[in-house]
Structure formats: C-alpha cells, structure tokens
Steps between C-alpha positions, in 0.01 A plus 500: 500500500624846405438810710444864409460810716342830400316800637179437307360184344227557243282207393366552149645698207179651366431876490495538880811290560707664226408856596573424867841359410585808294404738782669295774823477302491876438493541877808279534338181630629155412208336319429145387187418299372144463274423204351185354523635146775459246529879475363799692160642415246294690177401328409843368842563340589139427767485228452871429876539447521208254155416369464189280236688298610654173314816597464539876296817451191281461514458879448872548691811600480415871685174435771673298540759776631222721823487300622825652435373853679172424802688362522720809473195722775318309732793557421570864748251647259273686583128521242332276425136581307363203313166498488509879213348698469654848346223708557622855553830680567520872497813715702497821706748704425787258648305209333328209636172367372353175555160346483481125583244237651603169436303183675323343735343752826616348796691638274798576193297589393292796382621840589852608447659841454875491529702823366854478417792724162531329289330236268655245237259370405596145347175377214667317161352426345175385186438298190465710393133511169454321363149557238419239369169374772350276782735596733206571470360145799514264450794268405738781748754636518854631527808283810595700665168415417548131647850511815360660540260206459790257763711678750224574477284187298694244223236514144618433184297568311322223241704314215291641594608855234654721585766761264493797472710813547862594762760581747726319744220414229317302462797266871582497590150383225502237629831363859372503399196298319720249807723468705186430256398224331222696127470567307290749162333451312688771523701820267416787469801730365409844495859628148547642298758310419686822872535586508840331257633759732394783799651319335832412567674838873442443502644147584862586801421728623254236550786255827569680620185323347592165785333311387162637142564395611602152711188464206283606271673251749436220518129588120465497479690172760273338301190596173652381648597162642151452154345486583232757171381658470627857244347737444765767336447836562125470439254783479124556836434334600135462771324302411166348692214345585133551877508534568866423316827440271473198238770557399767745145572606352819639178685565499831315346828618163408348487175698563276199741209522794523258760237412831583328727230356862554600817309586644772725329701772692784667352601836549822693334676794762759584813472712557492876812555715738209541510461878673168566844640588387775740256258662783256568678780689194569713413836341147613583247488216154645450202411285440772240125485439515752213713265290406171674852389584758486778777757516785555749454783746757766409539873550563763234872421510452130439582394856331177608406399854838323535817710557753489216233383254364732230248409227454697178324473167197289413589261782387773742187588301421507129598828337669416171856530371543876533365503855724204587805684371423799720419282802838329465672839495315614814583179687870525409514863614350400835747213539792729418383750761455220753863396449631856516599508133267797438437791731143611563516806276634313196252218560206740505622679188516176301185354650257784428483476117482120508214510752305752291543290187394182684184668627412598144560153360287339772207739444342265247511191723166551684326527163665183368430309822132594492473412132703180476508328841303181431173465692457230763318272258818474291727454802298222665468205261235227483546187710627279215782741403856415606648770724832347610662382178797337676292271725182496287267632770162630383302800618232262625747317724622831643141610569418167664796522736428866572143405597642259758665793679846521339622839619742603230731409211765341724252257653358442153851404390517236774156358417523495121868556396376811320797734463764232566620466141800656324329839461451523880157655463582764237217371282243412764566716807270792420221272374515274805469800730203633306320164503543460877375856548199429280397184686556638848374852422822658617726761344798380298722715723379300801552164325864580418754331275748212501811512717788490255811299587837461334589390242298769325568347158561132415865405549679168528609332822854545371447878489374502858784274619751730332365791704576333834841587637655215702763560767837328472417277795171381351447125529220314330290299747338163454148495360278606665721769644 
C-alpha cells in the first residue's frame, strides 16, 4: 500500500471539484483530487477536452465551455488521481484518511491511503431511480447512461429508441441527438399537465436566470420542429417484452392507451444528489420535499455537520454545472481561510462575486423543481414492480413488511435483503423510504435512509487486505484466531 499526504483531498473531478482545486492551489494548498474517470470533467464535461465526436459542438456551448475549466485545472498543480475508486473515508483526530484503489493495478495503481487535513466531497448527482414495470429488461437504460455513451464513445441510440420521463436532461439529450443528425421514435413526457400551475409562482424570480429559460425554450423548439411524436401528460408507463424490451405502453393525456414498438427505452425522472460518501462519514442529511430527495445538510460555504468535511456541487443539492463550479470555488476559499492560507479581507473580496453569481444561477431551481419533480404516483410503484434490482425485491414485498411494523430502511434490509447488493441502496434507497412512509402514513424524513458502511464501492478482498498495515511483530494465529 502506498501513502500520500496533502492539505486537501477532493473526491470527484467534475465542475465543483476542478474549480475547488484551482482555487485551493492558488491559495498555496497542497491538493490531491481522486476521480473515477479516465480524465477530468465529470459527467457534464466528460471527454470535453478530447471528444470522440467529429463535431463536439452538437453537445452544446455549455459542454464546450468545460474545456477552459479543464485546461485551468490541468495547469493548477493539483495531484490528479485518475481511475481511482474511493471506497472508505475515516475522520479522526481532526484528520481525514481515505482509502482508494487505482485501476489498473500497475506501478501507479493498487491501494493508496491519502491523509488530508480536510476533504471536499464533489461526487455530483445520480439519475433518480424510476421503477416501472419492465425497467429491469435488457434494452432499458437511463438517459444519463445513454448520454455518457455519446460523450465517451460517440455512440448514439438506435432510431427506434423511445425517451420517457421528465426533466431538463430528457430534452437536452433529445436536442443533442437531433444536432448530431439522429432521431428517436418518440418522446413520452410524464410531466403532469397541472405542473405549470405549481411552477407559476416561481416564474418571476426565475427571470434572474433567464439564460437557462432561453436554453430550455430552444431545446423544446428543436424537438417540436423535428416532428418527433411527443406524448405529453403521459401516465401508466410500462415496458413489455419476453426476454428484452419490445414495446412501451402508456396512457396519453386523453386517457387512451398507446403502444409503441421499440427495442430501446431510455428512462429519466431528473437527478438527485449522490449521498453515499457523506452518509458513510456520518454527515447529517435532510429530506428536501420540494425536489423529493435527500441532500446533505450544509451551510453556504459548503461545510457539512462533520469538521474537516465540505460538500460542493450537485452532491449538496442540484444546481447544474455553472452553479457547481461556483460552489466549488466558495468551498475552496473557505477551506483556505480555515487553514490560514487566506486572510479574512482577501477571502471576502474573492467570495463576494462568486456568491452573487451562484445566487443568480440558482434562481431558476424553484421553478424547475415545481415543474419537473415527479409526483408521488411516479415515485411509488405498483406492487409487482421490482424496486431493489440487486436482490430482486418488489414494491409489494416492501409494502407487506412495512405493514408488519418495519420501522425503516435498515430494518427492511435485514428482513428482505433490500439494499444489500453491489449498489448499496443507490437504486432503491429513496423508493424504499417512500413506500414505508406511504404504508405507515409517516413522513419520508421520519422514515430515514440506509446506514452506509465501507466499502462504499465494490472492491476486492485483495484491495481491502492491501489497505491493512501489519506490524513487524505480527504473527498469524491458528484458525479460528
């Protein structure tokens, strides 16, 4: 096992992580940044520096703008640990120690222990799980996963693909495909027709982020002009097929049942913060009813409830790439001041413009949350729908156990193995909490979430064994020892 020491460890090299590294290095801090990707950029700027597409402009101006951030990060002097899976972080005696495994296991790979004075978690967001009938069939995947394939390998979905769900990313990906010369068979929009009424009170404040609204209007206009069939106000979505996806059924706004033949269904119901890593550290979290998801409890500087732990970007609350960049800058400035690398006056001078810009970029979020947060009917599946994909536990089984008095997700895990698979609850945790709350007529905040234990990501026993330091006088005992 190799060891590394630094002032600041950043987990995730997306917009928040890169901007934090740039600012922390400018203040003179020794920075290491661990990232699972092959190159910096995160999901939003994946392969922005070296796109496999012949014309990367089809992905939009916002994507191309990431190249400047990546270039500044590359020149800032931070230690960049690519292909690194952080699977444990411990906090003790005002020091943070992280265990990570680098792939492949070559001269620079293997298990690495990083000791830091502080850690900034910038792990971003994940797609919101959307359990519907047939979502476990081959030929069904998330829009985010399909976009990753487009950015990383230049692979576009087949032209008989159907996009289903709601949220800005659904329309962004559709417009990106159109710009690349690729059509899809249909778009199924599950946004309730009455959602505009709930969003209307937030319209005037959202004008502060008029550039976001204009971009959204352009995406919707591009889809409309393309002639792709759009089923608005859809409900009752189900994916059918014997051994793989063959068709998708829905109830349209008029109440009529529609069936669309397809070999590929791309699902999306927005994104939610990735909370596994801060949860493993014991950071406090809260249920955000406006966006129906859990988020870590942080202050305006990104400080969590645990000393020496900051959280920035979409992992602290969904705000988009530009907001994440600014949040990373603000967190790094606060860390630098905490360590005495910046005096109060210089900190305040640098902080003020970033804070004003962040406020402007977040102005549109209440409108988007009101418009695109899926209603309870979409978040609480029918009894025959699989919720835990790893252990194949259905919504009906979860409801049955909840009716017996199961108090929360952790007890549900013991009774049903729900959440015990490789994803450690990433794809069932929010749904399980909502189902228990529904049956027992409690709030989701009261029901809670899984306790997350290391390893945070799947690693081999060899990786774990390599992380254990043995004293020179260690002697192996007889079994059982």
